[in-house]
Amino acid sequence: MARPLSNIMLKGIAGLSAVRSTRTVFGSFSCNGMRYSTTVPSDPDTHEDFRPNNKLESSGMSLKDIVEQDVKDNPVMIYMKGVPDLPQCGFSALAVRVLKQYNIPLSARNILEDPDLKSAVKSFSNWPTFPQIFIKGEFIGGSDIIMNMHQSGELKEKLQDVAANQKSE
């Protein structure tokens, strides 16, 4: 009895127009008598801990300065879709997988969280795609370039002193 009921429910849900829709809606909208919102209201009753915040904006630094500082302060910096433990695209996943083979500290920022950060990184590197990998302050490129460097042995040479510095700390 439970299996046929679940099949009926799944077919019913799949038949709803909202489930099949490929349209993205921003703001407030109504569907089948229900009101939905994709924005967070500025409700004074909402506790500060539960309001969305942007740590980059609250730092007082410009995004350009943040990118410059990230690249300068981190021996290996990757701007990617997602985070190293949970990449959100195959190219980012490939870049992280290659870099993790060298057992080096890997710093990252998720560009999906902030479209302005994404634009700032593109302007900084003058490169349109992601992931973007910087090693010792130098822009290297994306996952394809990292993979080629890995296969040729060039990446091992470039990361040698990064790995050595990590062992001595």
mmCIF file of C-alpha atoms in Angstrom:
data_model
loop_
_atom_site.group_PDB
_atom_site.id
_atom_site.type_symbol
_atom_site.label_atom_id
_atom_site.label_comp_id
_atom_site.label_asym_id
_atom_site.label_seq_id
_atom_site.Cartn_x
_atom_site.Cartn_y
_atom_site.Cartn_z
ATOM 1 C CA MET A 1 0.000 0.000 0.000
ATOM 2 C CA ALA A 2 2.792 2.441 0.872
ATOM 3 C CA ARG A 3 4.600 2.014 -2.453
ATOM 4 C CA PRO A 4 1.596 2.755 -4.684
ATOM 5 C CA LEU A 5 0.734 5.757 -2.493
ATOM 6 C CA SER A 6 4.261 7.154 -2.860
ATOM 7 C CA ASN A 7 4.101 6.637 -6.631
ATOM 8 C CA ILE A 8 0.809 8.504 -6.756
ATOM 9 C CA MET A 9 2.257 11.359 -4.696
ATOM 10 C CA LEU A 10 5.385 11.603 -6.860
ATOM 11 C CA LYS A 11 3.299 11.642 -10.022
ATOM 12 C CA GLY A 12 1.088 14.327 -8.489
ATOM 13 C CA ILE A 13 4.068 16.481 -7.510
ATOM 14 C CA ALA A 14 5.742 16.022 -10.881
ATOM 15 C CA GLY A 15 2.533 17.110 -12.567
ATOM 16 C CA LEU A 16 2.502 20.511 -10.883
ATOM 17 C CA SER A 17 3.428 23.324 -13.219
ATOM 18 C CA ALA A 18 5.752 24.887 -10.633
ATOM 19 C CA VAL A 19 7.881 21.722 -10.549
ATOM 20 C CA ARG A 20 8.258 21.626 -14.319
ATOM 21 C CA SER A 21 8.925 25.349 -14.635
ATOM 22 C CA THR A 22 12.387 26.425 -15.755
ATOM 23 C CA ARG A 23 11.643 30.081 -15.086
ATOM 24 C CA THR A 24 13.609 31.815 -12.317
ATOM 25 C CA VAL A 25 11.658 34.324 -10.291
ATOM 26 C CA PHE A 26 13.108 36.987 -8.002
ATOM 27 C CA GLY A 27 11.070 38.928 -5.456
ATOM 28 C CA SER A 28 7.614 37.863 -4.343
ATOM 29 C CA PHE A 29 5.144 35.746 -6.289
ATOM 30 C CA SER A 30 1.978 33.700 -5.773
ATOM 31 C CA CYS A 31 1.324 30.169 -6.945
ATOM 32 C CA ASN A 32 -1.794 28.111 -6.257
ATOM 33 C CA GLY A 33 -2.881 30.536 -3.535
ATOM 34 C CA MET A 34 0.468 30.411 -1.699
ATOM 35 C CA ARG A 35 2.692 33.492 -1.423
ATOM 36 C CA TYR A 36 6.444 32.945 -1.857
ATOM 37 C CA SER A 37 9.405 35.278 -1.583
ATOM 38 C CA THR A 38 12.988 34.912 -2.789
ATOM 39 C CA THR A 39 14.164 37.941 -0.842
ATOM 40 C CA VAL A 40 14.753 38.289 2.870
ATOM 41 C CA PRO A 41 12.541 40.912 4.455
ATOM 42 C CA SER A 42 14.117 43.570 6.643
ATOM 43 C CA ASP A 43 11.922 42.551 9.533
ATOM 44 C CA PRO A 44 12.881 44.319 12.789
ATOM 45 C CA ASP A 45 11.688 41.228 14.694
ATOM 46 C CA THR A 46 14.305 39.040 13.029
ATOM 47 C CA HIS A 47 17.261 38.589 15.331
ATOM 48 C CA GLU A 48 20.580 39.888 14.000
ATOM 49 C CA ASP A 49 22.117 36.381 14.160
ATOM 50 C CA PHE A 50 19.636 35.134 11.573
ATOM 51 C CA ARG A 51 19.895 37.991 9.097
ATOM 52 C CA PRO A 52 22.061 37.340 6.054
ATOM 53 C CA ASN A 53 25.336 39.185 6.098
ATOM 54 C CA ASN A 54 28.238 39.632 3.796
ATOM 55 C CA LYS A 55 31.565 39.466 5.606
ATOM 56 C CA LEU A 56 33.355 40.967 2.617
ATOM 57 C CA GLU A 57 31.175 44.087 2.673
ATOM 58 C CA SER A 58 31.461 44.520 6.435
ATOM 59 C CA SER A 59 35.280 44.414 6.321
ATOM 60 C CA GLY A 60 35.469 48.013 5.064
ATOM 61 C CA MET A 61 37.862 47.002 2.259
ATOM 62 C CA SER A 62 37.078 47.247 -1.424
ATOM 63 C CA LEU A 63 36.668 43.945 -3.266
ATOM 64 C CA LYS A 64 39.740 44.775 -5.344
ATOM 65 C CA ASP A 65 41.752 45.172 -2.122
ATOM 66 C CA ILE A 66 40.360 41.912 -0.750
ATOM 67 C CA VAL A 67 41.387 40.020 -3.893
ATOM 68 C CA GLU A 68 44.858 41.611 -3.801
ATOM 69 C CA GLN A 69 45.259 40.687 -0.129
ATOM 70 C CA ASP A 70 44.015 37.110 -0.720
ATOM 71 C CA VAL A 71 46.526 36.601 -3.520
ATOM 72 C CA LYS A 72 49.380 38.186 -1.566
ATOM 73 C CA ASP A 73 48.722 36.452 1.791
ATOM 74 C CA ASN A 74 47.963 32.921 0.552
ATOM 75 C CA PRO A 75 50.601 30.810 -1.213
ATOM 76 C CA VAL A 76 47.865 28.969 -3.127
ATOM 77 C CA MET A 77 44.590 30.817 -3.649
ATOM 78 C CA ILE A 78 41.695 29.500 -5.705
ATOM 79 C CA TYR A 79 38.545 31.395 -6.602
ATOM 80 C CA MET A 80 36.057 28.703 -7.427
ATOM 81 C CA LYS A 81 32.435 27.678 -7.650
ATOM 82 C CA GLY A 82 31.810 26.121 -4.254
ATOM 83 C CA VAL A 83 34.453 25.307 -1.652
ATOM 84 C CA PRO A 84 37.300 22.751 -1.772
ATOM 85 C CA ASP A 85 35.341 20.192 0.251
ATOM 86 C CA LEU A 86 32.213 20.680 -1.872
ATOM 87 C CA PRO A 87 32.964 22.048 -5.359
ATOM 88 C CA GLN A 88 29.922 23.161 -7.344
ATOM 89 C CA CYS A 89 31.289 22.493 -10.827
ATOM 90 C CA GLY A 90 33.476 19.905 -12.505
ATOM 91 C CA PHE A 91 36.269 22.329 -13.397
ATOM 92 C CA SER A 92 36.555 23.542 -9.790
ATOM 93 C CA ALA A 93 36.481 19.929 -8.581
ATOM 94 C CA LEU A 94 39.285 18.988 -11.003
ATOM 95 C CA ALA A 95 41.469 21.920 -9.904
ATOM 96 C CA VAL A 96 41.016 21.074 -6.216
ATOM 97 C CA ARG A 97 41.703 17.377 -6.837
ATOM 98 C CA VAL A 98 44.969 18.177 -8.633
ATOM 99 C CA LEU A 99 46.128 20.703 -6.021
ATOM 100 C CA LYS A 100 45.302 18.400 -3.087
ATOM 101 C CA GLN A 101 47.742 15.815 -4.456
ATOM 102 C CA TYR A 102 50.588 18.134 -3.422
ATOM 103 C CA ASN A 103 49.554 18.273 0.246
ATOM 104 C CA ILE A 104 49.793 22.064 0.408
ATOM 105 C CA PRO A 105 47.647 24.636 2.225
ATOM 106 C CA LEU A 106 44.837 25.656 -0.092
ATOM 107 C CA SER A 107 42.894 28.891 0.435
ATOM 108 C CA ALA A 108 39.658 29.446 -1.450
ATOM 109 C CA ARG A 109 36.701 31.744 -1.897
ATOM 110 C CA ASN A 110 33.325 30.720 -3.272
ATOM 111 C CA ILE A 111 32.483 33.143 -6.081
ATOM 112 C CA LEU A 112 28.866 31.918 -6.149
ATOM 113 C CA GLU A 113 28.215 33.656 -2.830
ATOM 114 C CA ASP A 114 28.953 37.134 -4.152
ATOM 115 C CA PRO A 115 28.523 38.230 -7.791
ATOM 116 C CA ASP A 116 30.522 41.403 -7.067
ATOM 117 C CA LEU A 117 33.476 39.324 -5.851
ATOM 118 C CA LYS A 118 33.254 37.288 -9.052
ATOM 119 C CA SER A 119 33.478 40.485 -11.104
ATOM 120 C CA ALA A 120 36.355 41.820 -8.996
ATOM 121 C CA VAL A 121 38.358 38.621 -9.508
ATOM 122 C CA LYS A 122 37.732 38.718 -13.272
ATOM 123 C CA SER A 123 38.951 42.329 -13.387
ATOM 124 C CA PHE A 124 41.993 41.557 -11.230
ATOM 125 C CA SER A 125 43.186 38.637 -13.356
ATOM 126 C CA ASN A 126 41.770 39.799 -16.683
ATOM 127 C CA TRP A 127 40.507 36.222 -17.125
ATOM 128 C CA PRO A 128 36.817 35.421 -17.772
ATOM 129 C CA THR A 129 36.371 31.882 -16.436
ATOM 130 C CA PHE A 130 36.542 30.028 -13.120
ATOM 131 C CA PRO A 131 38.221 28.489 -11.250
ATOM 132 C CA GLN A 132 41.102 30.942 -11.077
ATOM 133 C CA ILE A 133 44.265 29.761 -9.360
ATOM 134 C CA PHE A 134 47.023 31.971 -8.000
ATOM 135 C CA ILE A 135 50.311 30.506 -6.759
ATOM 136 C CA LYS A 136 52.708 32.714 -4.806
ATOM 137 C CA GLY A 137 50.955 35.847 -6.030
ATOM 138 C CA GLU A 138 51.042 34.845 -9.697
ATOM 139 C CA PHE A 139 47.912 34.141 -11.707
ATOM 140 C CA ILE A 140 48.273 30.647 -13.160
ATOM 141 C CA GLY A 141 44.938 30.038 -14.868
ATOM 142 C CA GLY A 142 42.148 27.497 -14.604
ATOM 143 C CA SER A 143 41.767 23.762 -14.210
ATOM 144 C CA ASP A 144 43.027 22.960 -17.712
ATOM 145 C CA ILE A 145 46.278 24.833 -17.156
ATOM 146 C CA ILE A 146 46.785 23.314 -13.698
ATOM 147 C CA MET A 147 46.192 19.858 -15.179
ATOM 148 C CA ASN A 148 48.729 20.448 -17.982
ATOM 149 C CA MET A 149 51.281 21.765 -15.477
ATOM 150 C CA HIS A 150 50.676 18.731 -13.257
ATOM 151 C CA GLN A 151 51.178 16.306 -16.151
ATOM 152 C CA SER A 152 54.383 18.031 -17.297
ATOM 153 C CA GLY A 153 55.870 18.250 -13.774
ATOM 154 C CA GLU A 154 55.894 22.046 -13.859
ATOM 155 C CA LEU A 155 53.295 22.304 -11.069
ATOM 156 C CA LYS A 156 55.434 20.174 -8.739
ATOM 157 C CA GLU A 157 58.361 22.558 -9.246
ATOM 158 C CA LYS A 158 56.165 25.622 -8.705
ATOM 159 C CA LEU A 159 54.731 24.218 -5.460
ATOM 160 C CA GLN A 160 57.985 22.766 -4.090
ATOM 161 C CA ASP A 161 58.821 25.665 -1.784
ATOM 162 C CA VAL A 162 55.171 26.009 -0.678
ATOM 163 C CA ALA A 163 55.211 22.390 0.496
ATOM 164 C CA ALA A 164 58.666 22.866 2.103
ATOM 165 C CA ASN A 165 57.479 25.977 4.007
ATOM 166 C CA GLN A 166 54.483 24.056 5.309
ATOM 167 C CA LYS A 167 56.702 21.248 6.683
ATOM 168 C CA SER A 168 59.035 23.691 8.444
ATOM 169 C CA GLU A 169 56.195 25.477 10.299
#
